[in-house]
GROMACS .gro file of C-alpha atoms in nm:
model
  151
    1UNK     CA    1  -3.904  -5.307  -1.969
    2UNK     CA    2  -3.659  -5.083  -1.753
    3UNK     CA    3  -3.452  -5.055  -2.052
    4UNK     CA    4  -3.749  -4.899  -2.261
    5UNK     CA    5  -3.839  -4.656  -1.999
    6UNK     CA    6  -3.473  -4.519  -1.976
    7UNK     CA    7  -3.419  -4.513  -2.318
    8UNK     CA    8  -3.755  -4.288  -2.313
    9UNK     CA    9  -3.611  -4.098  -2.031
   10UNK     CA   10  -3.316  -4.000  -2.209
   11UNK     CA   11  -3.468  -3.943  -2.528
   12UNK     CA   12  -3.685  -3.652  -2.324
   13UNK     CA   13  -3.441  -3.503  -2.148
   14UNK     CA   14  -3.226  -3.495  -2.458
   15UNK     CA   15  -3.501  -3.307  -2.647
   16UNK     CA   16  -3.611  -3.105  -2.312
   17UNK     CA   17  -3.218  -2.907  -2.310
   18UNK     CA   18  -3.156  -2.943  -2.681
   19UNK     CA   19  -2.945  -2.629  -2.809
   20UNK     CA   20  -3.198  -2.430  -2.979
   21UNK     CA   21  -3.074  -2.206  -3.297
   22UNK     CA   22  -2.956  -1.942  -3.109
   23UNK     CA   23  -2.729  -2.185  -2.856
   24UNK     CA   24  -2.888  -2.085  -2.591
   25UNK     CA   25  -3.025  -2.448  -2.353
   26UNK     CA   26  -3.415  -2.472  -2.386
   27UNK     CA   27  -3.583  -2.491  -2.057
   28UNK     CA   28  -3.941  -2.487  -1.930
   29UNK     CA   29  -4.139  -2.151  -1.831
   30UNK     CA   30  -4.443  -2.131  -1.664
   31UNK     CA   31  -4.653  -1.993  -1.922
   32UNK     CA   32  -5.005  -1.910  -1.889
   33UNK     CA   33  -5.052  -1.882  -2.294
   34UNK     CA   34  -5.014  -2.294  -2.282
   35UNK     CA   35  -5.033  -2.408  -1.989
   36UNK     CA   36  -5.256  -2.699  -1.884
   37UNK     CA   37  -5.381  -2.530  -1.573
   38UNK     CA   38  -5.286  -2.818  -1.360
   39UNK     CA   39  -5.333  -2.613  -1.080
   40UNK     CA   40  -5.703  -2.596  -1.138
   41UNK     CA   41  -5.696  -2.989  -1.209
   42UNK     CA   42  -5.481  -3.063  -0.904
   43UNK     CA   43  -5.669  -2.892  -0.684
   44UNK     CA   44  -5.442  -2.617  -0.551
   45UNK     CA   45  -5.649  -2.463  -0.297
   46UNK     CA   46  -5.667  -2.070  -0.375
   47UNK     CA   47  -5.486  -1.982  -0.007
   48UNK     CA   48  -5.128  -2.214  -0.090
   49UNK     CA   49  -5.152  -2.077  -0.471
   50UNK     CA   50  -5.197  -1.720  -0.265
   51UNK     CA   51  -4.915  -1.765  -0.051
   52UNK     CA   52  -4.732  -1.882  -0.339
   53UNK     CA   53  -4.754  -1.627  -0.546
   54UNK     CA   54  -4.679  -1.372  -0.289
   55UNK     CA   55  -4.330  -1.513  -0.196
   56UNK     CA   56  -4.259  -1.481  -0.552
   57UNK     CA   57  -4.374  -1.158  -0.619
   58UNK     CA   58  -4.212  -1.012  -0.309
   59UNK     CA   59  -3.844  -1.130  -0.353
   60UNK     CA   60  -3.627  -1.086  -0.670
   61UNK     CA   61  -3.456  -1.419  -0.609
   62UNK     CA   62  -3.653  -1.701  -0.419
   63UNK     CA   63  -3.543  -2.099  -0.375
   64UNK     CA   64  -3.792  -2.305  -0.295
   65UNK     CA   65  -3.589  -2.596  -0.118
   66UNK     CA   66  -3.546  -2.906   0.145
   67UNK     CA   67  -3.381  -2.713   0.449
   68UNK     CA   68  -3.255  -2.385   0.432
   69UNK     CA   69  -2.968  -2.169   0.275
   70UNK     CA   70  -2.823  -2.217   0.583
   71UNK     CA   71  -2.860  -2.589   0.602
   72UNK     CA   72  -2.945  -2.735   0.276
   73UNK     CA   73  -3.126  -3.088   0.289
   74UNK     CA   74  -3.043  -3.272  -0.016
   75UNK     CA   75  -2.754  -3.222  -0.251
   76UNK     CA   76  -2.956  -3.097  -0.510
   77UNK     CA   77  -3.098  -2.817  -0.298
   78UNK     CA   78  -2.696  -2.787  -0.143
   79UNK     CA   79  -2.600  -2.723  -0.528
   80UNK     CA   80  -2.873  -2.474  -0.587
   81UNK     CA   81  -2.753  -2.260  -0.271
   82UNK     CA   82  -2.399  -2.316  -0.380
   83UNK     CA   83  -2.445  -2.135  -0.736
   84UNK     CA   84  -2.702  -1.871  -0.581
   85UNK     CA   85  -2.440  -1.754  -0.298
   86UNK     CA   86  -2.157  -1.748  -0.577
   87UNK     CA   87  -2.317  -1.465  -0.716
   88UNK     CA   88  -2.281  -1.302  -0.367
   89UNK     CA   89  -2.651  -1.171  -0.344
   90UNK     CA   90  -2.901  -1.244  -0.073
   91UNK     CA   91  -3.164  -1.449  -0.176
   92UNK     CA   92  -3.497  -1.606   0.014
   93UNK     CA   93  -3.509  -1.932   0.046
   94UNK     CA   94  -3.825  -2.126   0.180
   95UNK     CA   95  -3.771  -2.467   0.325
   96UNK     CA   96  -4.076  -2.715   0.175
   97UNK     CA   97  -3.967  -2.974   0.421
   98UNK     CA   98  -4.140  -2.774   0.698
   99UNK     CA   99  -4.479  -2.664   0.563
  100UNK     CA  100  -4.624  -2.960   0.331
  101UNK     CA  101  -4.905  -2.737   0.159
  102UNK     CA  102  -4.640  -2.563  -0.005
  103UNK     CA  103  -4.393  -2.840  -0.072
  104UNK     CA  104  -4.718  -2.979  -0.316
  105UNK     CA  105  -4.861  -2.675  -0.399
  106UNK     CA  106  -4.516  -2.565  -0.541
  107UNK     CA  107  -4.475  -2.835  -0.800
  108UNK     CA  108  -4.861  -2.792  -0.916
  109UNK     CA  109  -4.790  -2.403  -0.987
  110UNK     CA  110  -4.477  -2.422  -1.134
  111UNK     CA  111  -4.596  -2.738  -1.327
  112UNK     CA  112  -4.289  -2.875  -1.240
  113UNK     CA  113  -4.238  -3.224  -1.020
  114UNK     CA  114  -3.892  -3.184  -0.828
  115UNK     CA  115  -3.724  -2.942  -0.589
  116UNK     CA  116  -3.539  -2.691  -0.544
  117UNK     CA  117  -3.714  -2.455  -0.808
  118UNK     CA  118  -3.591  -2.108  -0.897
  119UNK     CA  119  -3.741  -1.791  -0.928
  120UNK     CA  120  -3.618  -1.503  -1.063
  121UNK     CA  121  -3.783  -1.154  -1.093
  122UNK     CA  122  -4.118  -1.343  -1.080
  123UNK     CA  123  -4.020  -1.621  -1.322
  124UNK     CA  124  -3.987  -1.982  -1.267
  125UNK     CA  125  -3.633  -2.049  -1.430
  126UNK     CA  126  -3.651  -2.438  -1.310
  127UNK     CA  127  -3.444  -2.696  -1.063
  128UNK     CA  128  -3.071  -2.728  -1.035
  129UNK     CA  129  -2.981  -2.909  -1.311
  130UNK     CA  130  -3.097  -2.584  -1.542
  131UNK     CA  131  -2.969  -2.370  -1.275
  132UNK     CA  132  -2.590  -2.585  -1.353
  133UNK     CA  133  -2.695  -2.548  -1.738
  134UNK     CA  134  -2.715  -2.158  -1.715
  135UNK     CA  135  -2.459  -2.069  -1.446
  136UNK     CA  136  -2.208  -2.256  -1.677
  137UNK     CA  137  -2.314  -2.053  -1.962
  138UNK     CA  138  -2.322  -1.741  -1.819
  139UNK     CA  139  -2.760  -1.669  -1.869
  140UNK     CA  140  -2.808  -1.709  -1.476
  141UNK     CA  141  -2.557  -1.471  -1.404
  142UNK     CA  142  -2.729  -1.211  -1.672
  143UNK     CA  143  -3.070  -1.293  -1.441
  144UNK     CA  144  -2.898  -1.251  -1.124
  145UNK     CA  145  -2.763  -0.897  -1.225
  146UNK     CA  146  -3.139  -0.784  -1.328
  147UNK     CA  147  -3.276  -0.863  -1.065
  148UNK     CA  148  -2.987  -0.733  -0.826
  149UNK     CA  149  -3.067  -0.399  -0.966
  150UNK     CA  150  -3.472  -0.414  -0.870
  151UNK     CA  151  -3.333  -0.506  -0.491
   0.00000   0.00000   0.00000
C-alpha cells in the first residue's frame, strides 16, 4: 500500500514540474479563471482573507514563513530566505508560526498546502522547491528585477 501511494506521489509531482514546450518548469498560479474557490468551501473568514490580501498587495516581495528572515524555522523556510537575500533586495516576510489564522488561511487562498509560499508583485509563485526550480533557471531572478523596479 505505501508503495502505491509513492509511486502516485511521484507520478504527480513528475507531471506537476514537467518541462512544458517552451522549457520553461510548470508551476501552479492562483488563478481565479479555474479555481475551485476553496476559500469559500474552507471557510476563510472574510477578515484573514482581508489581511491576506493586503500583505500581498502592499509589498512587491512577501514570504509567508515559520520564523522570520531573521531566524528562519524550518529548513525549507531557511532555503527560501537564502535564495530571496541572494538577490540582495529587502523583502517582507510574515512568520505563520505566530498568528495561526493566517498560517491556515494562507494555504486556503493560495490553494496551496505547505509553507513558505512566495509572492511576487501580487502573484503566488509557490514554496521553495519552485522557488530552487526557478532561481536555478534564472525566471526568479527575471521576477525579482520587476518587482525591484515597482519598490
Amino acid at each position: 500500500m505505501f508503495r502505491a501511494i509513492l509511486l502516485l506521489a511521484l507520478a504527480c509531482s513528475a507531471l506537476a514540474f514537467a518541462p512544458s514546450s517552451s522549457g520553461a518548469v510548470a508551476r501552479f498560479r492562483h488563478d481565479e479563471r479555474t479555481s475551485l474557490r476553496m476559500s469559500d468551501e474552507a471557510g476563510l473568514p472574510p477578515v484573514t482573507k482581508e489581511r491576506i490580501q493586503t500583505l500581498v498587495d502592499e509589498n512587491p516581495v512577501l514570504l509567508f514563513m515559520k520564523g522570520s528572515k531573521l531566524f528562519p524555522q524550518c529548513g525549507f523556510s531557511n532555503t527560501a530566505c537564502q535564495i530571496l537575500q541572494s538577490y540582495g533586495i529587502d523583502f517582507e516576510s510574515v512568520d505563520v508560526l505566530a498568528d495561526e489564522d493566517i498560517r491556515q488561511g494562507v494555504k486556503v487562498f493560495s490553494q496551496w498546502p505547505t509553507i513558505p509560499q512566495l509572492y511576487v508583485c501580487g502573484e503566488f509563485i509557490g514554496g521553495s522547491d519552485i522557488m530552487i526550480e526557478m532561481y536555478q533557471s534564472g525566471e526568479l531572478g527575471e521576477m525579482i528585477e520587476k518587482a525591484k523596479a515597482e519598490m
